[in-house]
XYZ file of C-alpha atoms in Angstrom:
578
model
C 88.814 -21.615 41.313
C 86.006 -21.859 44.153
C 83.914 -18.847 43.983
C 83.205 -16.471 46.881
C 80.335 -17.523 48.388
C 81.867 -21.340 48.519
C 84.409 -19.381 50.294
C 82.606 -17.109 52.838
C 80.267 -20.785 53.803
C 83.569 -22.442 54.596
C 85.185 -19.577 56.875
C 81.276 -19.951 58.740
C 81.290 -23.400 59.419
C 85.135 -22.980 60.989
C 83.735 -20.351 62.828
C 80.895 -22.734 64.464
C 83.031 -25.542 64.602
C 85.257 -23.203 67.248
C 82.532 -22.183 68.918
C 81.202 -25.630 69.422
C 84.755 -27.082 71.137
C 84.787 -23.958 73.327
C 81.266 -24.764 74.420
C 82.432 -28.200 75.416
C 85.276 -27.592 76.948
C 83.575 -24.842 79.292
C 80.621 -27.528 79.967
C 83.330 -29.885 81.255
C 85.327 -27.250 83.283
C 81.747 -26.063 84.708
C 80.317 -29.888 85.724
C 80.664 -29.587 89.183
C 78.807 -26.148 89.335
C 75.813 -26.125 91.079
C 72.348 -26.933 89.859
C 71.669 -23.100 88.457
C 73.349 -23.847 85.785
C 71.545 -26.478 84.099
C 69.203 -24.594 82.541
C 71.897 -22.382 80.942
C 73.442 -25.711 79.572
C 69.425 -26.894 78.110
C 69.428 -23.429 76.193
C 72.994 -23.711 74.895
C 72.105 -27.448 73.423
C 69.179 -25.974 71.839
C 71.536 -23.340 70.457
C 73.684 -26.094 69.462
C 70.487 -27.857 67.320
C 69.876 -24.650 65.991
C 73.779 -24.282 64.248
C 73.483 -28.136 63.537
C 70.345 -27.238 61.588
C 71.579 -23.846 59.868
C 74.737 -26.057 58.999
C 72.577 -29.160 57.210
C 71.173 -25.941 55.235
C 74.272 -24.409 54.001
C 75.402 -27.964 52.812
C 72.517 -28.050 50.827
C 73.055 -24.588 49.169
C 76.527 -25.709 48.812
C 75.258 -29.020 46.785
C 72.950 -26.576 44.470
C 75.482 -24.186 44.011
C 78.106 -26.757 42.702
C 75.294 -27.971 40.329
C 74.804 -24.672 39.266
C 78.474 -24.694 38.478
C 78.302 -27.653 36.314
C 75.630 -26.289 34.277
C 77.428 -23.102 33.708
C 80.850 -25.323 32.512
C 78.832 -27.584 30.251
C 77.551 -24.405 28.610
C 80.858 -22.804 28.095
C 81.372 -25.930 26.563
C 79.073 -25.789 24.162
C 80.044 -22.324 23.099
C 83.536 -23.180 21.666
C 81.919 -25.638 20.209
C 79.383 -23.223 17.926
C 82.881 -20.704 18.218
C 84.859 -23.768 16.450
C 82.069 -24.334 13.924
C 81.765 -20.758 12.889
C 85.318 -20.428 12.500
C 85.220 -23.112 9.643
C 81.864 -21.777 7.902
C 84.180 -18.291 7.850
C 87.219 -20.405 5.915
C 84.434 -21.429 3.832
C 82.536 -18.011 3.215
C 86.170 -17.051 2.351
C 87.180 -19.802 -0.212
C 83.732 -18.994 -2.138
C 84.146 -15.543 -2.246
C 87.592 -16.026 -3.888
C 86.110 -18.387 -6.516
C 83.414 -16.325 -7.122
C 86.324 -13.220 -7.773
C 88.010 -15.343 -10.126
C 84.536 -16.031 -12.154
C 83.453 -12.657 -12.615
C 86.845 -11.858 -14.004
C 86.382 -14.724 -16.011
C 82.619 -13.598 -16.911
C 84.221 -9.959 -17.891
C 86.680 -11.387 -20.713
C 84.268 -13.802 -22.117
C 81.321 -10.354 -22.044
C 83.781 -8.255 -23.732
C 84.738 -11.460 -26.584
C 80.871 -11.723 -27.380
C 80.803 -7.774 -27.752
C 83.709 -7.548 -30.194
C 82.078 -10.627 -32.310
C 78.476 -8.862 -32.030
C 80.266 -5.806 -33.787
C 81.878 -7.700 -36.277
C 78.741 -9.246 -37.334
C 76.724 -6.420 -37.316
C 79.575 -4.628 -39.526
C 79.277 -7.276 -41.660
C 75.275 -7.254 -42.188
C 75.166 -3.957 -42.643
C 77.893 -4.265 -45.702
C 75.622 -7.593 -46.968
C 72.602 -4.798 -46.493
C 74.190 -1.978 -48.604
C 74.848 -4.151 -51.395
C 71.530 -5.840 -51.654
C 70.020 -2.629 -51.501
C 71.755 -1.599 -54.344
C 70.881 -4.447 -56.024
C 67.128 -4.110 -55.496
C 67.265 -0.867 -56.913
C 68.335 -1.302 -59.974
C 66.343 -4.301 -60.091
C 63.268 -2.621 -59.335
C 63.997 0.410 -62.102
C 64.414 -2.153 -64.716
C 60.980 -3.930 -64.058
C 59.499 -0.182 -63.615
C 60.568 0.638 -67.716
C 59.076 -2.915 -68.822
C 56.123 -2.540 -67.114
C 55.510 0.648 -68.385
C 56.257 -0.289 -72.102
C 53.544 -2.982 -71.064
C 50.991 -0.737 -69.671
C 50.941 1.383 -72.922
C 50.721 -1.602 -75.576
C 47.915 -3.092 -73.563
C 46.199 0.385 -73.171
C 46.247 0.982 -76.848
C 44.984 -2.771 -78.000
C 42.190 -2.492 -75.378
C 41.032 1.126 -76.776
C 41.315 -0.377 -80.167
C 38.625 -3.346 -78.974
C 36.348 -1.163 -77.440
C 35.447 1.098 -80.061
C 35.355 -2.035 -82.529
C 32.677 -3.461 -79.381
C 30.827 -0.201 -78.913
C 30.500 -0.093 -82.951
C 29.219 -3.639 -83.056
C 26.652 -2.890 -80.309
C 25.181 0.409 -81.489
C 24.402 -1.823 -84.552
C 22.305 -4.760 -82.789
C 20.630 -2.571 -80.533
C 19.196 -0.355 -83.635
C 18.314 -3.726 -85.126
C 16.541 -4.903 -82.030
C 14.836 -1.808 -81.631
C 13.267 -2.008 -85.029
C 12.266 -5.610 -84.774
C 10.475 -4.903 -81.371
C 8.608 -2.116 -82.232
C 7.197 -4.052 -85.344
C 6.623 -7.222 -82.761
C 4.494 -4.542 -80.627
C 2.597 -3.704 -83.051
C 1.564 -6.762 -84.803
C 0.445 -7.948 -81.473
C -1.772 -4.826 -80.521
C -3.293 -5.104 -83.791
C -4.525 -8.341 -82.839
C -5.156 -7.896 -79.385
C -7.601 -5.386 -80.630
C -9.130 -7.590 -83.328
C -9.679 -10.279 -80.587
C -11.015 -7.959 -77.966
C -13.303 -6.583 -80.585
C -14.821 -10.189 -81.571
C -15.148 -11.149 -77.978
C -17.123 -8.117 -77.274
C -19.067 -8.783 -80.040
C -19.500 -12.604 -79.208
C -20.274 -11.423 -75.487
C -22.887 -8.445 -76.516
C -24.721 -11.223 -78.878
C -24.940 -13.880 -76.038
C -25.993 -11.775 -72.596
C -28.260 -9.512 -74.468
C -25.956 -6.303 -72.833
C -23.593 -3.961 -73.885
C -20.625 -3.173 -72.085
C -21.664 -0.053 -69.924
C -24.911 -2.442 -68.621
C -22.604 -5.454 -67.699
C -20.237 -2.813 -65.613
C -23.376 -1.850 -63.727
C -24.932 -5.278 -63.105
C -21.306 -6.624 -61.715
C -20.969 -3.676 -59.583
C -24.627 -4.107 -58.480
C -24.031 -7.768 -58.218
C -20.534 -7.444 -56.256
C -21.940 -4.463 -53.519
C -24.955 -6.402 -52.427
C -22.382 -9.539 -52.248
C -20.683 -7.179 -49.974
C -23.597 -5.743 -47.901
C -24.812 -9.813 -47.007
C -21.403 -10.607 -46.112
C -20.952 -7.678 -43.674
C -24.127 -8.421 -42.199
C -23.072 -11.662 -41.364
C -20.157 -10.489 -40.131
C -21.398 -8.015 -37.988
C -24.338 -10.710 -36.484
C -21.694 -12.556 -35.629
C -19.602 -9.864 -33.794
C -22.668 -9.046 -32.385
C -23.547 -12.267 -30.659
C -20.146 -12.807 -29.978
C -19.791 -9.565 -28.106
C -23.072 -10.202 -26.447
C -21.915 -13.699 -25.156
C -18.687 -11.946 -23.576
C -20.439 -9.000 -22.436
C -23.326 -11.227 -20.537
C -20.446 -13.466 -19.449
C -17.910 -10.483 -18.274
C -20.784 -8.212 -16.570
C -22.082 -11.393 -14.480
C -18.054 -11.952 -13.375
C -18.010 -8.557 -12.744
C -21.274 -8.387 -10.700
C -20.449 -11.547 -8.777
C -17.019 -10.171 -7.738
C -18.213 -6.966 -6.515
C -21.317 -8.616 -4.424
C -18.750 -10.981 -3.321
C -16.259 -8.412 -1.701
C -19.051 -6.644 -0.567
C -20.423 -7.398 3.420
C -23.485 -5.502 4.051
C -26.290 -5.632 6.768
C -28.686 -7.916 6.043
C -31.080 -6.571 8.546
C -31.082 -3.591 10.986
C -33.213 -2.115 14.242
C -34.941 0.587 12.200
C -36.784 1.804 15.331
C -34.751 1.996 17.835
C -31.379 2.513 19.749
C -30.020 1.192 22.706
C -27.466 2.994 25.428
C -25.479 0.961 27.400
C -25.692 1.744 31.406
C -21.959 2.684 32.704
C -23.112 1.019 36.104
C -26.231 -0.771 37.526
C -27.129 1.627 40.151
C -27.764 4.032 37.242
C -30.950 1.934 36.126
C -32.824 3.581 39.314
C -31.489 7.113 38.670
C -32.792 6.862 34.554
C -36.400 5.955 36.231
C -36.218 8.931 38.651
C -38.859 8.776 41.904
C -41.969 7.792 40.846
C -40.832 7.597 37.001
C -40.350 11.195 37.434
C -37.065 11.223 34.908
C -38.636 8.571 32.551
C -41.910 10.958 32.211
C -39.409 14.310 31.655
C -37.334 12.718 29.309
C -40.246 10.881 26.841
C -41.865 14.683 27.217
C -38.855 16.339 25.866
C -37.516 13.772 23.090
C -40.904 12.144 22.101
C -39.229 8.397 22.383
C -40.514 5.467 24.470
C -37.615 4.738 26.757
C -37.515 1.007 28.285
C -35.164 0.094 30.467
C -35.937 -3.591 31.399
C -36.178 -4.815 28.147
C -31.889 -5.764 28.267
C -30.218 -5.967 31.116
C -27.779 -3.054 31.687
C -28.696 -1.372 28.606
C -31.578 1.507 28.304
C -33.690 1.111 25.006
C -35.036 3.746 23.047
C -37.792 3.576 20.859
C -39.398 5.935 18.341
C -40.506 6.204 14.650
C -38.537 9.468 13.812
C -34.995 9.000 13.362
C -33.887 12.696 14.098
C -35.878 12.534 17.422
C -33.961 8.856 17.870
C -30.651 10.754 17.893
C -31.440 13.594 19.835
C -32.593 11.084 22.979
C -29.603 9.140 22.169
C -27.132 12.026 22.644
C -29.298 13.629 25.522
C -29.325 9.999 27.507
C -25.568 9.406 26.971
C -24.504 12.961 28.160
C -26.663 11.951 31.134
C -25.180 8.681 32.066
C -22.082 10.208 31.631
C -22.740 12.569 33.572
C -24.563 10.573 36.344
C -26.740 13.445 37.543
C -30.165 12.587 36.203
C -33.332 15.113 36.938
C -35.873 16.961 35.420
C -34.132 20.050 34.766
C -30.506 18.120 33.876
C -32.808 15.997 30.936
C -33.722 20.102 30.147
C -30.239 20.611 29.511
C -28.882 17.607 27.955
C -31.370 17.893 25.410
C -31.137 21.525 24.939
C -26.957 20.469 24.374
C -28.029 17.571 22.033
C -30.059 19.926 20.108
C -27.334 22.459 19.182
C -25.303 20.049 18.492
C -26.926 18.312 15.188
C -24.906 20.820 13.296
C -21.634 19.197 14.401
C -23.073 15.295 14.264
C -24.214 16.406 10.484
C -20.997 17.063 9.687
C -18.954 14.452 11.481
C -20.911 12.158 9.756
C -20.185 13.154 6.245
C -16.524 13.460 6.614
C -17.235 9.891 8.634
C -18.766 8.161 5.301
C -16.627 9.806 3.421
C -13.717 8.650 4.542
C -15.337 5.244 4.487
C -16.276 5.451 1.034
C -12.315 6.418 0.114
C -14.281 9.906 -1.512
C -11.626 12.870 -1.031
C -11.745 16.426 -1.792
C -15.594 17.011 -1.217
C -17.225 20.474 -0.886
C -18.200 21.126 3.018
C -21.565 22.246 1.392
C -21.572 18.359 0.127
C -20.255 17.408 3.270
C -22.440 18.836 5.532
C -25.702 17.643 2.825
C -24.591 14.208 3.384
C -24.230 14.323 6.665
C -27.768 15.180 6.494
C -28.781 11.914 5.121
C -27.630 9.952 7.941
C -31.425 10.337 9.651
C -32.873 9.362 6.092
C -34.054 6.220 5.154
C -35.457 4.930 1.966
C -37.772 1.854 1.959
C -35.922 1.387 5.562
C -32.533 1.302 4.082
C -30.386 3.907 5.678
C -29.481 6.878 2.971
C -26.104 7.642 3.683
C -25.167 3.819 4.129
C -26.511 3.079 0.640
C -24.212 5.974 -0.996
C -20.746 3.810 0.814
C -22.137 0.688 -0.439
C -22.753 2.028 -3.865
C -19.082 3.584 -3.584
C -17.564 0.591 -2.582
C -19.609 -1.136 -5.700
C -19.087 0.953 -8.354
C -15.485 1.049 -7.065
C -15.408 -2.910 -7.555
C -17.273 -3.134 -10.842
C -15.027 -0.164 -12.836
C -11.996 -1.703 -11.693
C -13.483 -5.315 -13.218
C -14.414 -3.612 -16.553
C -11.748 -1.084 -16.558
C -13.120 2.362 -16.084
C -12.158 5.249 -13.786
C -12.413 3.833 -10.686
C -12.274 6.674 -8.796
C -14.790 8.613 -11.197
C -17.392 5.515 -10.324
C -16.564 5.822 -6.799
C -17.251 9.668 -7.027
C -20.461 9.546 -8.594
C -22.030 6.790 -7.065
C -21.171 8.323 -3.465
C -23.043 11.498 -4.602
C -26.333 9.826 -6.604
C -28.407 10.394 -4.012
C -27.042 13.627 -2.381
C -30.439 15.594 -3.405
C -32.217 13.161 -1.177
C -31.718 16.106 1.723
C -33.003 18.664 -0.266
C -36.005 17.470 -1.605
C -38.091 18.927 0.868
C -36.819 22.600 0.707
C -36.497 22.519 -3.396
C -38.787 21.501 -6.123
C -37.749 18.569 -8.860
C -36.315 15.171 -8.485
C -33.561 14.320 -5.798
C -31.687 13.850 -9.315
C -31.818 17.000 -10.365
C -31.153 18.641 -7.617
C -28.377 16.510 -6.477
C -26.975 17.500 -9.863
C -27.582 21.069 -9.762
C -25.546 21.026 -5.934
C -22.908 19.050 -7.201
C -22.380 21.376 -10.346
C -22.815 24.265 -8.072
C -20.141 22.447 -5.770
C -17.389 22.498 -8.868
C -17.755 18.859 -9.526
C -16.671 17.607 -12.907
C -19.562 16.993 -15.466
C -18.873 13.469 -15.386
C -19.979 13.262 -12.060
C -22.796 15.481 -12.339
C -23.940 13.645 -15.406
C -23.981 10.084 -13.192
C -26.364 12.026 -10.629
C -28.367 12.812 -12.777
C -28.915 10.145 -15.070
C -28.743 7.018 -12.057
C -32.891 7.253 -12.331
C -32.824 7.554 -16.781
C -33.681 10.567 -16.050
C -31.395 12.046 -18.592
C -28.886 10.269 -20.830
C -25.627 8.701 -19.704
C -22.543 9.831 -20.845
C -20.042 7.791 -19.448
C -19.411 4.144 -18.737
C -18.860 5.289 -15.265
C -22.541 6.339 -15.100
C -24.261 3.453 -16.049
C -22.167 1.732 -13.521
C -23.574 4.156 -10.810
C -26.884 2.975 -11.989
C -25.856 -0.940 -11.288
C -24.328 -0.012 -7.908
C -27.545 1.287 -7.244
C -29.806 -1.171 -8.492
C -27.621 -3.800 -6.683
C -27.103 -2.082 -3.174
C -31.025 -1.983 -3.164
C -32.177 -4.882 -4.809
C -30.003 -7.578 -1.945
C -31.934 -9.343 0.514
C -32.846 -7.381 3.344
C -31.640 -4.337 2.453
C -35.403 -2.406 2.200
C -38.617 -2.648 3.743
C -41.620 -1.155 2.833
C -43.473 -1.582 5.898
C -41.329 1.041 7.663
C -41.627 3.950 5.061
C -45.469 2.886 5.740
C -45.260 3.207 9.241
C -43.737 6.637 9.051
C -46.029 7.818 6.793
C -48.961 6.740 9.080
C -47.154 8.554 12.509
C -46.703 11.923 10.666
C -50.310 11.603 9.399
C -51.439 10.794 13.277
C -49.105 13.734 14.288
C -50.402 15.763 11.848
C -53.853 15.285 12.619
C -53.813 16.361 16.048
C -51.529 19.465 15.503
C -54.848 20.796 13.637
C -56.433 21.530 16.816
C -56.031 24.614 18.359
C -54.031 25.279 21.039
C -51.680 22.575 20.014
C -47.670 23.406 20.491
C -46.400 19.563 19.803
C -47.733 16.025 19.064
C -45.619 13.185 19.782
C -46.566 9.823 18.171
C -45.545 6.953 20.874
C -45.071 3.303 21.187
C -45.516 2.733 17.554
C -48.861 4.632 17.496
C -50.659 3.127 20.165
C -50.512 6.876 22.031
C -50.044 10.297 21.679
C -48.746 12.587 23.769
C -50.304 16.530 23.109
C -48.410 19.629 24.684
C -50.657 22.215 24.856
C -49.989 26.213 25.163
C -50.343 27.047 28.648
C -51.913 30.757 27.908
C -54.338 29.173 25.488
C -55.715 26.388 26.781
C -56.829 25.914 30.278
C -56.898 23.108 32.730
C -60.516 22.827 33.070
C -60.355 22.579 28.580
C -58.360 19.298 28.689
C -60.688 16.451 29.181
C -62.608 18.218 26.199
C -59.530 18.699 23.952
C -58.080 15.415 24.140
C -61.995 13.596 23.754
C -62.118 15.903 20.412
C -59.111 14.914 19.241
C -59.898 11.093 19.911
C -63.119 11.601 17.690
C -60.952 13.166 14.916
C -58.982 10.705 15.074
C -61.420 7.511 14.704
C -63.121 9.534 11.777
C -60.072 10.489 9.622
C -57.171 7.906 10.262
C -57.458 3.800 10.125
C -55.747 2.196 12.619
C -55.237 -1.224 14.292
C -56.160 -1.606 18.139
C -56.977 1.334 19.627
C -54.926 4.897 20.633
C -54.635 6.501 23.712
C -54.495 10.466 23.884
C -52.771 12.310 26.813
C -52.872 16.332 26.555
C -50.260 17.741 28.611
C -50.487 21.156 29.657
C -47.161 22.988 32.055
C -46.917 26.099 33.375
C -44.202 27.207 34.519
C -42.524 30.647 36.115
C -39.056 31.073 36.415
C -37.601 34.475 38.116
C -33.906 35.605 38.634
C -32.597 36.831 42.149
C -29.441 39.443 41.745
């Protein structure tokens, strides 16, 4: 049956079909009308195209809708088909389940057959059971009386053979007895009488008797024993002195090896690098104004063309080094450079020694890997850091001995950090020396004990010069530390502890004049510079002050070249307005 929208496309296409012949017909009943109406007629054609078009279109929906229609039939199709099919698996299903019915009823009778021949069987083992058991037990009470009757007869016989066994024995071990007591003493009897002829035989052919052959073997046998141990102990002894000569020169090399050191340094002086180049001109003042005030004040030589960009400082005292150092770096830092600004940087780098003292022994310390120090030990080694022995900086040579006895305990295997502790401290009493009488050993041993240290390092203070005893292994390897941090190339120089000693002589020397508030030693002797008391020496005294100190000085005090004596005499007034 044609579906509806088939339908409804038919009734459409009547409809324009009509409407076309009544178009015609009116066209040819309208032909002799006048000319107005052909455009009527041109828009009616086009109308015409237009159904013509629409009508080409519904034939094709028409076409796809019938196709549509085929595909729905063929489908339909296929389901009887899969309806047909499952009606025969169903028959199937059906016929199975019937057969499988009739099994299980089968399955049931068979079950309940094997269940009424499992309890006939079972009655019938259990009667088999009963019976055998009965059996078995009078079996087994039978056996029980013969095995009793058995037991006893065999009891009785073996009694019987044991006391006939025990009889027999008593009797061979009473006879044994007897003959090995008589065996024993026939043979002690002549034991004896041998012992007693060999004696004899002995005594007659030595010459000794038998208490004066005891003592000559034992006499003979210990001094056997004396030449043997001192063979022995020779032998340990070189052999201990090979591996101790073999394992201290390992353990020396090692230690020099890890350690770096200096093998020179600039013992007199210290340079300051300029921030910027126009400061050169400000350091030298107008005139050499700043130059003059500054050498005045600090008592150093201070050249500043000597390295480009760098101002050099130059003086034999080491505290008086430091001072200018700090006083010239708070001035370039600064940047505002005049007499009475070099008064008050060095007035600043005065008061603060205390602090630089300090820093420094914490500094060394720390570098030494020393922790747990007394600030009165602190602050004392901090002190050394403007000492130097035979040129070798003091506090530098307690690190290096540090770091050395450090190394050589931890080759020998002692207490490394005892070493470290003791050779850091050795020469603590160094600082002291001048304000306490004895040897910068003892009282570098007396601060530390004061200072709670343990007596082990107090005993390695004290004992690095022989002074007293060592105690410990760690000691004598504070001595080696020592002996090795000073004895390397380039390490002292005995040409600057001369030098020294010849600039506080000069100094000296002129303070002895009267009138005299400070002598300056400068450019490594070749002048001195005398500041004068204003109130006790006048102007017109000068020329005659610094010619009698130029005599003194030729008289008492060798010298290369000659020296050139300035006496400088200030006066100044200062008042305060407010």
């Amino acid at each position: 049956m044609p579906s509806a929208p088939v339908v409804a496309t038919v009734v459409v296409l009547v409809v324009l079909v009509l409407a076309a012949v009544l178009v015609l017909g009116a066209r040819r009943a309208a032909g002799g009308r006048a000319p107005a109406q052909d455009g009527r007629e041109e828009a009616l054609h086009g109308r015409e195209e237009a159904v013509r078009r629409r009508e080409e279109a519904l034939g094709d929906r028409e076409r796809a809708v019938a196709s549509r229609e085929g595909a729905v039939e063929q489908r339909s199709s296929d389901l009887r088909q899969a309806e047909a099919a499952l009606a025969v698996r169903e028959a199937a299903v059906g016929a199975l389940a019937a057969r499988t019915e009739a099994g299980a009823v089968r399955l049931a009778e068979d079950q309940e057959r094997v269940a009424a021949a499992r309890r006939l069987a079972d009655e019938t083992v259990e009667g088999a059971r009963r019976a055998a058991d009965g059996v078995l037990a009078g079996a087994r009470r039978e056996a029980g009386e013969v095995l009793t009757g058995a037991r006893r007869e065999a009891d009785d016989v073996l009694a019987a053979a044991r006391r006939e066994a025990g009889d027999l024995l008593a009797d061979v071990r009473r006879q044994v007895a007897g003959t090995r007591e008589q065996a024993r003493q026939d043979a002690e009897a002549v034991v004896a009488a041998a012992q007693a002829e060999a004696l004899r035989t002995v005594e007659a052919t030595a010459g000794l008797n038998v208490e004066e052959a005891r003592e000559e073997l034992r006499r003979r046998l210990v001094a056997d024993a004396e030449r043997d141990a001192e063979a022995q102990v020779r032998r340990l002894e070189a052999a201990a002195r090979r591996s101790a000569q073999a394992r201290a020169t390992r353990a020396v090399t090692t230690a020099v090896q890890r350690l770096a050191g200096p093998s020179s340094s600039a013992v007199s002086v210290v340079s300051v690098r300029l921030p910027a180049p126009e400061l050169k001109g400000r350091v030298i003042g107008k005139e050499g104004r700043n130059i003059r005030a500054f050498e005045a004040l600090t008592g150093v030589d201070v050249l500043v063309d000597e390295v480009p960009g760098t101002v050099v400082l130059s003086g034999f005292d080491a505290e008086r080094r430091e001072v200018a150092r700090v006083a010239m770096e708070s001035l370039l830092l600064d940047g505002r450079i005049s007499p009475p600004r070099i008064e008050s940087a060095y007035a600043d780098a005065l008061a603060g020694a205390d602090d630089r003292t300090e820093a420094a022994g914490h500094a060394a310390a720390a570098r030494a890997g020393v922790a747990d120090l007394h600030p009165e030990l602190v602050r004392t080694l901090g002190r050394l850091r403007l000492r130097t022995s035979y040129g070798q900086d003091v506090l530098e040579h307690l690190v290096e001995c540090a770091l050395l006895a450090a190394a050589l305990a931890a080759e020998v295997g002692a207490d490394v950090a005892l070493a470290r502790r003791g050779a850091f401290l050795h020469d603590v009493g160094k600082a002291l020396t001048a304000e306490l009488p004895g040897t910068h050993a003892e009282v570098g041993a007396a601060l530390a004990r004061r200072c709670g240290e343990s007596a082990a390092v107090v005993n390695a203070i004290a004992a690095h010069h022989d002074e007293v005893r060592p105690e410990t292994v760690e000691a004598v390897l504070v001595q080696v530390a020592d002996a090795i941090s000073a004895a390397r190339p380039g390490a002292r120089h005995d040409e600057l502890d001369q030098f020294v000693e010849r600039m506080g002589r000069l100094e000296s020397l002129v303070a002895e004049h009267g009138g005299v508030r400070r002598a300056l030693a400068m450019s490594a002797g070749r002048e001195v510079r005398v500041v004068v008391e204003p109130e006790e020496v006048r102007d017109e005294d000068l020329p005659r002050l610094a010619d009698a100190i130029a005599r003194h000085i030729e008289q008492d005090l060798s010298y290369p070249g000659e020296i050139r004596v300035t006496v400088v005499r200030e006066l100044r007034a200062s008042a305060t307005a407010g």
